[in-house]
Each structure stands twice: as structure tokens, then as C-alpha cells.
Short mmCIF file of C-alpha atoms and ligand atoms in Angstrom, two decimals:
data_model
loop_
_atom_site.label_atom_id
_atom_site.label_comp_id
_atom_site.label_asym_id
_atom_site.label_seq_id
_atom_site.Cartn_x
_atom_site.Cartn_y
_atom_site.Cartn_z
CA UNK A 1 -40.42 -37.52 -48.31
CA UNK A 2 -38.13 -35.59 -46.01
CA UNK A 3 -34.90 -35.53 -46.14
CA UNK A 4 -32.26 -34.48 -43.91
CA UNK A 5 -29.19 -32.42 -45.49
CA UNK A 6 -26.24 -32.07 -43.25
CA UNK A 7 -24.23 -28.98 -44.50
CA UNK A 8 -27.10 -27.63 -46.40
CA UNK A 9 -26.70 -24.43 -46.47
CA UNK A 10 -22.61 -25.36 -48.25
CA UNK A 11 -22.08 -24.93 -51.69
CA UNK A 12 -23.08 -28.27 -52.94
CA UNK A 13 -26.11 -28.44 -50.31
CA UNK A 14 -27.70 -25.35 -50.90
CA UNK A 15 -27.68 -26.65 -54.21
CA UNK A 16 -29.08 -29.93 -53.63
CA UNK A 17 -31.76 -28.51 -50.98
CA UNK A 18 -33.34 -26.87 -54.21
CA UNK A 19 -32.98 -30.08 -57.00
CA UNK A 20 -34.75 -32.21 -53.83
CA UNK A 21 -37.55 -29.45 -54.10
CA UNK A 22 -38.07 -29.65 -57.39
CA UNK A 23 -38.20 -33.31 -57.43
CA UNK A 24 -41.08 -33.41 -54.36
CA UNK A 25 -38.48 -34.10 -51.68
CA UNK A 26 -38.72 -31.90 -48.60
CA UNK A 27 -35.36 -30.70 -47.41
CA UNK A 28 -34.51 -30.68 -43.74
CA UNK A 29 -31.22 -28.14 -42.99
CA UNK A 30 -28.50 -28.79 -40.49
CA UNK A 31 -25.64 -26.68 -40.94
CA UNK A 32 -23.47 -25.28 -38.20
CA UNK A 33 -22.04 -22.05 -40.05
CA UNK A 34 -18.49 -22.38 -39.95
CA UNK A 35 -18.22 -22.18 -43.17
CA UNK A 36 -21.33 -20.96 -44.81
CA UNK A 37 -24.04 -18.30 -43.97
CA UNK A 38 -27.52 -18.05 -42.49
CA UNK A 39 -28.54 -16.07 -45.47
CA UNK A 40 -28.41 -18.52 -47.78
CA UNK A 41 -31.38 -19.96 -46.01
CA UNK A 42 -33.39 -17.32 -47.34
CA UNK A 43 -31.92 -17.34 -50.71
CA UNK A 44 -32.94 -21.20 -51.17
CA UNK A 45 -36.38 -19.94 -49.87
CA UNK A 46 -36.72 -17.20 -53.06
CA UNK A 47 -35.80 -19.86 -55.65
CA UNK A 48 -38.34 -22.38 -54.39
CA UNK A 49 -40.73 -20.28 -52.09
CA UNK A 50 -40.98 -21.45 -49.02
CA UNK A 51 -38.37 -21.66 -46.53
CA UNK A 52 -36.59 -24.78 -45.41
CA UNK A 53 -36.84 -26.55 -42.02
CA UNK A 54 -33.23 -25.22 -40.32
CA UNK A 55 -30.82 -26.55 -37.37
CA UNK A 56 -28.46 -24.47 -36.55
CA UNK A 57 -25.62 -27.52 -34.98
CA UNK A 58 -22.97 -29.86 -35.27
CA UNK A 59 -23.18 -33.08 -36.14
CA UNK A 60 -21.29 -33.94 -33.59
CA UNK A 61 -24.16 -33.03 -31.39
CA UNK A 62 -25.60 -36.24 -31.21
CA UNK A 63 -28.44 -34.72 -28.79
CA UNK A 64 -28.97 -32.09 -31.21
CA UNK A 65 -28.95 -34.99 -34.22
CA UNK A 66 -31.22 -37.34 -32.13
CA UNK A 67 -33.66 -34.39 -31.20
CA UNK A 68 -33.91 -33.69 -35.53
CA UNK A 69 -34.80 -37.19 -36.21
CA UNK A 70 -37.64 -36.82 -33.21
CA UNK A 71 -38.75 -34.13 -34.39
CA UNK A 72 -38.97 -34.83 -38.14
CA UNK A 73 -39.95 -38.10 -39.88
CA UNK A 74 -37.01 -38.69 -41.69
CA UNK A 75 -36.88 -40.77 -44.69
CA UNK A 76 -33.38 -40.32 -46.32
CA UNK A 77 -30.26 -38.03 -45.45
CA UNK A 78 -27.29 -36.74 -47.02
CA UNK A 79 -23.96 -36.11 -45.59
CA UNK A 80 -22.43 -33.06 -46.48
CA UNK A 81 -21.06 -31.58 -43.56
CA UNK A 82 -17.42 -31.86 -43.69
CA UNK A 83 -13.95 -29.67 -43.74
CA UNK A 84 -13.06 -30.02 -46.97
CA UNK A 85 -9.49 -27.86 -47.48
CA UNK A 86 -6.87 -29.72 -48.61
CA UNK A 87 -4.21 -27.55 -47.58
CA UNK A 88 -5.23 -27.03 -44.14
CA UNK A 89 -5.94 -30.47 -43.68
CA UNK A 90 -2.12 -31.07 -43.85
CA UNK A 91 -1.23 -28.19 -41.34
CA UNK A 92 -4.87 -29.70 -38.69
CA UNK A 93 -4.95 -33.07 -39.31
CA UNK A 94 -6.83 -33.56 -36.23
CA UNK A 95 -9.03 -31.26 -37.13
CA UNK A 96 -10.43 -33.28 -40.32
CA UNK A 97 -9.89 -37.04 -38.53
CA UNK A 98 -12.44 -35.43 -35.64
CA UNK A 99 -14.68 -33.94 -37.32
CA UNK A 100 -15.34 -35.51 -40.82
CA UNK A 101 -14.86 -38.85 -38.93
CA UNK A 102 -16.15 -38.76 -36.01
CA UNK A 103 -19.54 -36.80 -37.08
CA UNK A 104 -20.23 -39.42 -39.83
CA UNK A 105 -19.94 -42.42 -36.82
CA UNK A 106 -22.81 -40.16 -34.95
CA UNK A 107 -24.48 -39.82 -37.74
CA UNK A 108 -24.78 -43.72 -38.79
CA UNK A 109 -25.31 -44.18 -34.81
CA UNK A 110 -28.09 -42.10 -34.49
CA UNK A 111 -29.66 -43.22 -38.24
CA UNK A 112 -29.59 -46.76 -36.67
CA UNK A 113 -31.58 -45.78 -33.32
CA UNK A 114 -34.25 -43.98 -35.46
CA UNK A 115 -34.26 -46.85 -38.10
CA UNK A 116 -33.75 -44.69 -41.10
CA UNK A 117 -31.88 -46.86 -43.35
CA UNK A 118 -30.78 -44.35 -46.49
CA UNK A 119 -27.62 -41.98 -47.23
CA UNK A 120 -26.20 -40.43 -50.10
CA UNK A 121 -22.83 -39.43 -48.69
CA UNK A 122 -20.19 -36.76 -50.37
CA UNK A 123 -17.20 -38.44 -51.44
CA UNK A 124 -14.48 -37.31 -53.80
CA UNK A 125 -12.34 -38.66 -56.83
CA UNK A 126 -9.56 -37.57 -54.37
CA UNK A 127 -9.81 -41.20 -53.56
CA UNK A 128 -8.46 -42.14 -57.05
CA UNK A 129 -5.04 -39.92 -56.64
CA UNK A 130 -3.75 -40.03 -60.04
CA UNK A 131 -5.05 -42.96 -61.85
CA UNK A 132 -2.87 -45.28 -64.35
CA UNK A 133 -5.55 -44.74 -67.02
CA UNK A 134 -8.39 -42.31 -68.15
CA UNK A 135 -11.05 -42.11 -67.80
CA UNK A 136 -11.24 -42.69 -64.40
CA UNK A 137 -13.50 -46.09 -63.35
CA UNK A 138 -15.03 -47.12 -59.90
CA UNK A 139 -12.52 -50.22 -60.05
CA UNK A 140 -9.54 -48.25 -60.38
CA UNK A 141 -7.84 -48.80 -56.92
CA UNK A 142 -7.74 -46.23 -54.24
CA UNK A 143 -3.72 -45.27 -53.73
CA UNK A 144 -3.03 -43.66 -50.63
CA UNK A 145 -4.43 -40.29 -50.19
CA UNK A 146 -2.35 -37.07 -50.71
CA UNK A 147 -3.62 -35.20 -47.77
CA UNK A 148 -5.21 -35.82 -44.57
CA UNK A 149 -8.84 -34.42 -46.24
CA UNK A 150 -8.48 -37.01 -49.06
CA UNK A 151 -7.74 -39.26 -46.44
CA UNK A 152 -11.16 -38.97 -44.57
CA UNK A 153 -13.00 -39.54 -48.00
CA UNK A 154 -11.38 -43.11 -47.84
CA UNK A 155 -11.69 -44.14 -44.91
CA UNK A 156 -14.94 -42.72 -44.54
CA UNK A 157 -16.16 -44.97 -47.36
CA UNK A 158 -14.88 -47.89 -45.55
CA UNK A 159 -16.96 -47.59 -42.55
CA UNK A 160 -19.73 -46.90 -44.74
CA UNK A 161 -19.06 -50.67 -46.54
CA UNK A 162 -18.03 -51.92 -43.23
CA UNK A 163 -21.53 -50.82 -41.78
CA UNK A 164 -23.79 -51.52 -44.39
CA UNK A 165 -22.19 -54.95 -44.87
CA UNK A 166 -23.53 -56.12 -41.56
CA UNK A 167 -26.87 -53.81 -41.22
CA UNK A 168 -30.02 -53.12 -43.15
CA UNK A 169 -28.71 -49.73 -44.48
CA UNK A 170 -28.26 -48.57 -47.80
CA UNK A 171 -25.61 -46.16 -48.75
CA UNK A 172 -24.51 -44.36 -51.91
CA UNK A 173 -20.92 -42.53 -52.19
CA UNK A 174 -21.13 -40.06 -54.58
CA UNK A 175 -17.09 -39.10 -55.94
CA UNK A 176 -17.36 -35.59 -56.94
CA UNK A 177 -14.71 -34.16 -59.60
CA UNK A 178 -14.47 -30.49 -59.74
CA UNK A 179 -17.83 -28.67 -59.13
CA UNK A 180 -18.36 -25.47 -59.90
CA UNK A 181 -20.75 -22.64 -61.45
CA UNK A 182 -23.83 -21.59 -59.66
CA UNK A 183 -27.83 -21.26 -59.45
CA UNK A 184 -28.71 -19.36 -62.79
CA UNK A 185 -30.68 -17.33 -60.76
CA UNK A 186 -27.62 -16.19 -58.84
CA UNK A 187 -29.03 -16.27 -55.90
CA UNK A 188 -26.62 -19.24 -54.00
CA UNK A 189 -22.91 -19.89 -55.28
CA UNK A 190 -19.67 -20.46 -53.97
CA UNK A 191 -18.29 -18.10 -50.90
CA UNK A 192 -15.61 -19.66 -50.37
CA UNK A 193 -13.60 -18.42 -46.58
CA UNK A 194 -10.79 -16.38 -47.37
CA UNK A 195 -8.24 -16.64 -50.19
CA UNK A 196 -10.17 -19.65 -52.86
CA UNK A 197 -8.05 -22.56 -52.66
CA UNK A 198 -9.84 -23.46 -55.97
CA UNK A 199 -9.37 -22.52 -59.95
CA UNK A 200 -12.58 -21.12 -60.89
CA UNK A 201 -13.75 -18.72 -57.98
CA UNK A 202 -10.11 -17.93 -57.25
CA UNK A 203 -10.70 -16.84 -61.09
CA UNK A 204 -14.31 -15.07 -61.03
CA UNK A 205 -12.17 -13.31 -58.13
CA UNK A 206 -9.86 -11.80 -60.24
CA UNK A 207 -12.37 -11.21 -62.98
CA UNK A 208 -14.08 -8.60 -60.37
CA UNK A 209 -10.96 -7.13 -59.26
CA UNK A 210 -11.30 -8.68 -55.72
CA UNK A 211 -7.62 -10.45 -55.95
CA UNK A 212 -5.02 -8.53 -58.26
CA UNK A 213 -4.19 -11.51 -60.69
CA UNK A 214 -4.26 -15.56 -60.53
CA UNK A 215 -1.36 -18.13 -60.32
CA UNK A 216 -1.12 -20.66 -62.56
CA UNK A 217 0.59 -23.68 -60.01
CA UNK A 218 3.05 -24.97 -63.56
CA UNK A 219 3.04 -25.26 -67.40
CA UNK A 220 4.95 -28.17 -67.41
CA UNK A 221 3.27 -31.24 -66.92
CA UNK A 222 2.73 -33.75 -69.58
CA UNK A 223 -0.35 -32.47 -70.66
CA UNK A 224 -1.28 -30.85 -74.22
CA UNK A 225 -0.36 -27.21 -72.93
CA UNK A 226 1.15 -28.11 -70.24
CA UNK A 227 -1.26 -27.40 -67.39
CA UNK A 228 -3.41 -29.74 -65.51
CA UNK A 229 -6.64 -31.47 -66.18
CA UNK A 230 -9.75 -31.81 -64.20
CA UNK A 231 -13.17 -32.67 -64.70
CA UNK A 232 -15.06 -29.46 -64.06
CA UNK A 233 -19.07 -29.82 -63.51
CA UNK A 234 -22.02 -27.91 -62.90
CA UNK A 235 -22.92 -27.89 -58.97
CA UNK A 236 -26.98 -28.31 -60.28
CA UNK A 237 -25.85 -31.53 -62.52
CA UNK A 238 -24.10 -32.32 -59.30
CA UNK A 239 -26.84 -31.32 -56.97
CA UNK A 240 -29.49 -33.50 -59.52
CA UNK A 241 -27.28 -36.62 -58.79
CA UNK A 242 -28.00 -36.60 -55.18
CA UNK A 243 -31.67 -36.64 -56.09
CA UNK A 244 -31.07 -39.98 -58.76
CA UNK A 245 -29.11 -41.22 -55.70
CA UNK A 246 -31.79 -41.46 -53.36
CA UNK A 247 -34.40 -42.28 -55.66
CA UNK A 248 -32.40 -45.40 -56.67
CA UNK A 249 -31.68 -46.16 -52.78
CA UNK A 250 -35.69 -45.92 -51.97
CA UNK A 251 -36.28 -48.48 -55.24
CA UNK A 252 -33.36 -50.54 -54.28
CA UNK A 253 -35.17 -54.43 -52.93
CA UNK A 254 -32.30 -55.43 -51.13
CA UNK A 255 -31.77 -54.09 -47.22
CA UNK A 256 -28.19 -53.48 -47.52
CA UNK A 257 -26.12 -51.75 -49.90
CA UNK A 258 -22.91 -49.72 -50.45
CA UNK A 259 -21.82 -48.64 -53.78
CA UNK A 260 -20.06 -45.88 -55.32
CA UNK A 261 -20.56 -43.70 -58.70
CA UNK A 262 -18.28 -41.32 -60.33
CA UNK A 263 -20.08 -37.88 -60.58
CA UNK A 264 -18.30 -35.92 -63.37
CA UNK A 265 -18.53 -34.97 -67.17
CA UNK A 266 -16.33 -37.18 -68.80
CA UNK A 267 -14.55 -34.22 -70.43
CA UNK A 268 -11.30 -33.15 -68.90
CA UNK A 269 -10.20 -29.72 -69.51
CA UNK A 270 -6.93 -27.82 -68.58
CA UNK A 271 -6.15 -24.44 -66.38
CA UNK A 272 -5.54 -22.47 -69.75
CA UNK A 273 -8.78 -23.64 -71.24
CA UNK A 274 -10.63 -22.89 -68.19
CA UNK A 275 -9.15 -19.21 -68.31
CA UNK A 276 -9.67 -19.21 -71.83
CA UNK A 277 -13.59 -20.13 -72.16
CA UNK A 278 -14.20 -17.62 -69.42
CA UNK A 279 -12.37 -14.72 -71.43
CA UNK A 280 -14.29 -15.49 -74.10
CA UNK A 281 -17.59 -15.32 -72.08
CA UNK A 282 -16.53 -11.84 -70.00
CA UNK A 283 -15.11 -10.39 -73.17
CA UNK A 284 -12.03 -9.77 -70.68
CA UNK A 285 -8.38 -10.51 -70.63
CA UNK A 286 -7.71 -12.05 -67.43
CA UNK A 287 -4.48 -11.23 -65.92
CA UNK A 288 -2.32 -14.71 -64.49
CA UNK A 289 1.38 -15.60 -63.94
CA UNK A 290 2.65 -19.03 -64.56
CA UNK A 291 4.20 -20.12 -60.74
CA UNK A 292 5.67 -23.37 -59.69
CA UNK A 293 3.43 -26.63 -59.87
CA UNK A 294 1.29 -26.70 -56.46
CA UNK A 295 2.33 -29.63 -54.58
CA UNK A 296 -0.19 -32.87 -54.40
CA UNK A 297 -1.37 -31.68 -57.59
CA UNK A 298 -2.39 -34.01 -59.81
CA UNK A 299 -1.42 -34.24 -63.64
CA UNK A 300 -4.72 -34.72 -65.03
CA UNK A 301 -8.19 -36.51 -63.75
CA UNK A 302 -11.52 -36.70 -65.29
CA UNK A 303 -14.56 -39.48 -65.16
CA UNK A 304 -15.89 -42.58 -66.35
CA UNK A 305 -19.16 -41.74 -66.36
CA UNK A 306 -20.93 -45.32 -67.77
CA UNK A 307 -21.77 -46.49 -64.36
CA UNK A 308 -23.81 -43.70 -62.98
CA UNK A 309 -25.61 -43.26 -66.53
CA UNK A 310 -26.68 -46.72 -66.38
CA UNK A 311 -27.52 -47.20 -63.14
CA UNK A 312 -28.56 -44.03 -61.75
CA UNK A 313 -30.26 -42.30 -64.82
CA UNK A 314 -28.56 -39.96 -64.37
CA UNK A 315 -25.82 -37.62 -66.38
CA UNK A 316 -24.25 -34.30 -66.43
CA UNK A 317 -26.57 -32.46 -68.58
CA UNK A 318 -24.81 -28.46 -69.27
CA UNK A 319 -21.73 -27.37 -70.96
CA UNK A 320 -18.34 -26.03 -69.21
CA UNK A 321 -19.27 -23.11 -70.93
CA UNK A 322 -22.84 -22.61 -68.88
CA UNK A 323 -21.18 -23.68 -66.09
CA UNK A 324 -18.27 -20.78 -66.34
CA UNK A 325 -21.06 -17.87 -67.48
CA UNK A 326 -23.57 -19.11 -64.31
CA UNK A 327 -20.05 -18.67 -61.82
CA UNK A 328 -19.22 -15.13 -63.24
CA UNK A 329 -22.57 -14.11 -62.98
CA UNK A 330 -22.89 -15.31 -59.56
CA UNK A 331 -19.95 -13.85 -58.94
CA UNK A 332 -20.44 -10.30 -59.91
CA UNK A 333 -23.01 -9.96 -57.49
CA UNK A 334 -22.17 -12.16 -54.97
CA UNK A 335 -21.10 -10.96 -51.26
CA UNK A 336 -17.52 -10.08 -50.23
CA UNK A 337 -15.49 -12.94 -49.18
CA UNK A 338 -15.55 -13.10 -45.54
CA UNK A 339 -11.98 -14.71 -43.41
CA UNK A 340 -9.98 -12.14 -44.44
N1 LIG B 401 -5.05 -23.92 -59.81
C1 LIG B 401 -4.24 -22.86 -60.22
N2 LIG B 401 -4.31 -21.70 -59.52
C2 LIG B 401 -5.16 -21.54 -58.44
C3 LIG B 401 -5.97 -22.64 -58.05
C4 LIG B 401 -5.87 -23.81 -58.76
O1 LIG B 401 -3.47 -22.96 -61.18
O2 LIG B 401 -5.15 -20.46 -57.83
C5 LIG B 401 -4.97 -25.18 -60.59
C6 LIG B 401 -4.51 -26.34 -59.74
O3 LIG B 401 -3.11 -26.40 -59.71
C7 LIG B 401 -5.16 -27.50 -60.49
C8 LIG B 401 -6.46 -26.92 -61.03
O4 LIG B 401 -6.27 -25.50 -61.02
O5 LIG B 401 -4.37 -27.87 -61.55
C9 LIG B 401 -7.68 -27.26 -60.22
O6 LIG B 401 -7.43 -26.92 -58.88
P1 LIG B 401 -8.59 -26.84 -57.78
O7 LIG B 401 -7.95 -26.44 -56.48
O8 LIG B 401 -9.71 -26.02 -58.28
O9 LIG B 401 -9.13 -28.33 -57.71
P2 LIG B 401 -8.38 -29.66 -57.30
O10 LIG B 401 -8.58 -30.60 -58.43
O11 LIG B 401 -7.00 -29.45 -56.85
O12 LIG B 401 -9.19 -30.08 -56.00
C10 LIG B 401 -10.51 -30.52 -56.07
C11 LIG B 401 -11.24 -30.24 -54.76
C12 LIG B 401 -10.67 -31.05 -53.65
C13 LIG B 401 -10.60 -32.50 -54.04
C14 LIG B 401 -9.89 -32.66 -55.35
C15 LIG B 401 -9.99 -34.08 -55.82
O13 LIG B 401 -11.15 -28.87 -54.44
O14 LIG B 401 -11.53 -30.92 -52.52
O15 LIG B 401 -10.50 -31.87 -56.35
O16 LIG B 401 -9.11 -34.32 -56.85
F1 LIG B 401 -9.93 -33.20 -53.10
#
């Protein structure tokens, strides 16, 4: 079975492209390198020896898109490609309504002229904001969205239910916590553009002397030690979901479907213990300063994880602590940030 990764060569779909492999998928690439690199092509190819069918494109190239599904029998796909930094999707808006919108119309447009009828698509538990209880469920309400980003993860999961509710198509919408970690091979991770917006590379970072020390954004939220809590899991427990995904969209009898699964631990864990764990691993004392809370920071969010267990087979299978060692690791010999 082929299927069609937009973004592949991203964190989360470079990871993916090699769980598909190992489950007898064939992964297709599309990836237009804004915010990832060719080489990673050929680091997916060393960890499961061969290399991957590539685009180099936009989704928003709906020639380019149409030409793919010509040229490859396509049996499934999974959505990816997207901006995905909060912070600059306040300051460019536009930016993330355009693209993250507008290419997963094109997408579903072009799907429905080639009659391919299944997609996993990359949502986030942004869409929860912070929920009245924990864990988090799939019924908890959506509340508005904190940023312009968070906002395309909602309202792209409403054309997805709006779409599948009046074609044969059959969509899952996966809500990510916090991934992290990396390949144990260390051959694909995390290279994040620039400065890391996020905890644990901004972390590894420091670890490796790229930045001088981390900020911790506030101590004082109502938490046990004060700092907030997140769901952290490992991108291959997050890449193997995409895989239980599909399989349960190509078993599913009915033509039309649109439901949504929590992809997360269960365990929350806070900023301190996060630094903490990975001391312990390095054998390190990493150097941070306590700052003001971040704003649109949430006080503390991690999973109900029932639903995807039960339906999807599938669960989040290594510790925080494999998760932290397989990021440092990656990190100590991964490239230099690029952006800066
Ligand atoms: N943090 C720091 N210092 C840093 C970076 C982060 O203290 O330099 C703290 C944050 O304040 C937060 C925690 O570490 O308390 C986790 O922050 P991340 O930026 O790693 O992750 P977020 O939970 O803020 O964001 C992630 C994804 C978003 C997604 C969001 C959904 O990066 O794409 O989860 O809740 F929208």
C-alpha cells in the first residue's frame, strides 16, 4: 500500500515515513523544504534501506498534487504539511489561514478527483485550550483557540467533519500532545529553524552549549512545583499511531467517517521534572533562570488515552526517560540549527 506523506521529511513525518516501512506501507514524500532538509531523505533511506519516492512542492500546487496521485497509486495519505509556530502565527496570521487552510481544501479536492478516500490528518490538543478536568477526553469542548496556529487545527477539523459527513471519505484527526525524542539510531530528530520555541530541544540546546542557558516561562502556577504540565511523548509512539490510524481507516465498513483520538501518554510531567530526568541522564547540571510565565501558556494538559487504546490498538509504549536519552543523543550529533 502506498501512502502519500505530506511534510515527510518534518519531524513527525520523517518519523512516520519509517513506522509505515516497517509495517509494509510504502511511503510517498512531499515536502517543500521550508522548514526541513533534503538530507533527511537519505537519512530515512539508512534506517530502512531504500530510499523513499520524493516531491519536492507545495501543497498548494494542486498541479504538482494532481500529477503525484497520477503518477502513484495512492491508497491512503497523511497530512502533515503545515506551519506550526505558535508565536509567529500571532505576528502572520495570514500566513497560517493560507497555507494550513487552504492546502488541506486542495488536498481533499484533489483526493476526491483521484477517488482516494483515506487521511490521517495532524491535529493538536491545542484544540482543548486548558480543559476544566484531567485527563483530557475527546468530548471535552473545544474553547476558542489561543493563537491563530491553534486556530487552523480547529477549523481544519471542521471541514474535515463537514466533508466526510456528505462524501465517501474517511478521516482520522490525530491530537498530538508534546512530541519529542528521536530515532534511536540518531539518524532523524528535531531541527527545529532558529531559536526552539519548544522545552526539550530548546533544552538538548543548552545541554551542548549551542544557547548559553534556558528560561523557565514562571514557577508560579498552581501546579505541584509550580511549573507547567504537559504530556511529553515519544515521536516513534507518535509516528506508530499514524500507522494504527490507517490500518483502522482501511478495516473501517462504513464509507464515511471522521473521528478524533487523543495521542499522548497519560502522564503529565512539569518543566522542572523535564530538566530534572535529563540531568540525571547527561550526568550534567543544566544551567536555567526562572522568567515570567510565557503568555498563552497553559497551566497543565495531559491525555485521556482510553479511546485510542481501545479503538486503535494502539498506546504509547516508552518511558519519558527513553524519550529524553534518544533527544540528547540525537542531539549531540545532530546538525547546527539553521535560521539564525
Ligand atoms: N518552556 C520553557 N522554556 C522554553 C520553552 C518552553 O519554560 O524555552 C515551557 C513552556 O512555558 C511550557 C512547557 O515548557 O510550560 C512546554 O512548552 P513547549 O513550547 O515545548 O510546548 P507547548 O505545550 O507550549 O506547545 C506544544 C506545541 C504546540 C501546540 C501545543 C498544544 O509546540 O504546537 O503544544 O498545547 F500547539
Amino acid at each position: 500500500m502506498n501512502i502519500l506523506i505530506t511534510g515527510g521529511l518534518g519531524f513527525i513525518g520523517s518519523h512516520t515515513a519509517v513506522a509505515l516501512t516497517e509495517a509494509g506501507y510504502k511511503p510517498i514524500i512531499i515536502d517543500n523544504l521550508n522548514n526541513s532538509d533534503i538530507k533527511v531523505l537519505d537519512k530515512i533511506a539508512e534506517i530502512i534501506a531504500f530510499k523513499p519516492v520524493f516531491y519536492q512542492g507545495d501543497c498548494l500546487d494542486k498541479i504538482l498534487m494532481l500529477r503525484i496521485f497520477d503518477e502513484q497509486k495512492i491508497d491512503g495519505v497523511i497530512h502533515f504539511a503545515a506551519y506550526k509556530a505558535v508565536g509567529e502565527s500571532v505576528q502572520l496570521p495570514l500566513k497560517y489561514y493560507q497555507n494550513n487552510i487552504q492546502s488541506l481544501c486542495i488536498l481533499l479536492e484533489v483526493m476526491q478527483e483521484k477517488g482516494v478516500n483515506n487521511l490521517v490528518f495532524s491535529s493538536s490538543c491545542t484544540v482543548y485550550g486548558q480543559p476544566t478536568s484531567l485527563p483530557v477526553d475527546e468530548n471535552a469542548p473545544s474553547l476558542p483557540a489561543n493563537s491563530p496556529y491553534g486556530n487552523t487545527k480547529q477549523i481544519c477539523e471542521e471541514i474535515l467533519r463537514d466533508f466526510s459527513a456528505v462524501n465517501p471519505f474517511k478521516t482520522i484527526a490525530l491530537r498530538y500532545f508534546n512530541p519529542i525524542g528521536a530515532h534511536p539510531s540518531s539518524l532523524i530528530g528535531e531541527l527545529p529553524l532558529g531559536i526552539p520555541n519548544n522545552l526539550v530541544p530548546f533544552i538538548t540546546q543548552t545541554m551542548v552549549k549551542i544557547r548559553e542557558k534556558l528560561l523557565v516561562f514562571g514557577d508560579d502556577y498552581p501546579t505541584p512545583d509550580g511549573t507547567c504540565i504537559r504530556d511529553y511523548i515519544h515521536v516513534c509512539d507518535l509516528a506508530e499511531a499514524h500507522v494504527a490510524a490507517l490500518f483502522y481507516l482501511q478495516k473501517h465498513e462504513n464509507t464515511s467517517l471522521f473521528d478524533t483520538f487523543n495521542i499522548g501518554t497519560g502522564n503529565g510531567n512539569s518543566v522542572l521534572e523535564i530538566i530534572k530526568t535529563l540531568e540525571e541522564i547527561a550526568n550534567q547540571k543544566i544551567d536555567y533562570q526562572v522568567v515570567s510565565r510565557r503568555s498563552g501558556d497553559i497551566t497543565a494538559v495531559y491525555a485521556a488515552t482510553e479511546k485510542a487504546s481501545k479503538i486503535l490498538h494502539w498506546n504509547a509504549k516508552r518511558t519519558l526517560k527513553q524519550a529524553l536519552t534518544d533527544a540528547y543523543n540525537w542531539q549531540k550529533t545532530a546538525p547546527s540549527p539553521k535560521g539564525e
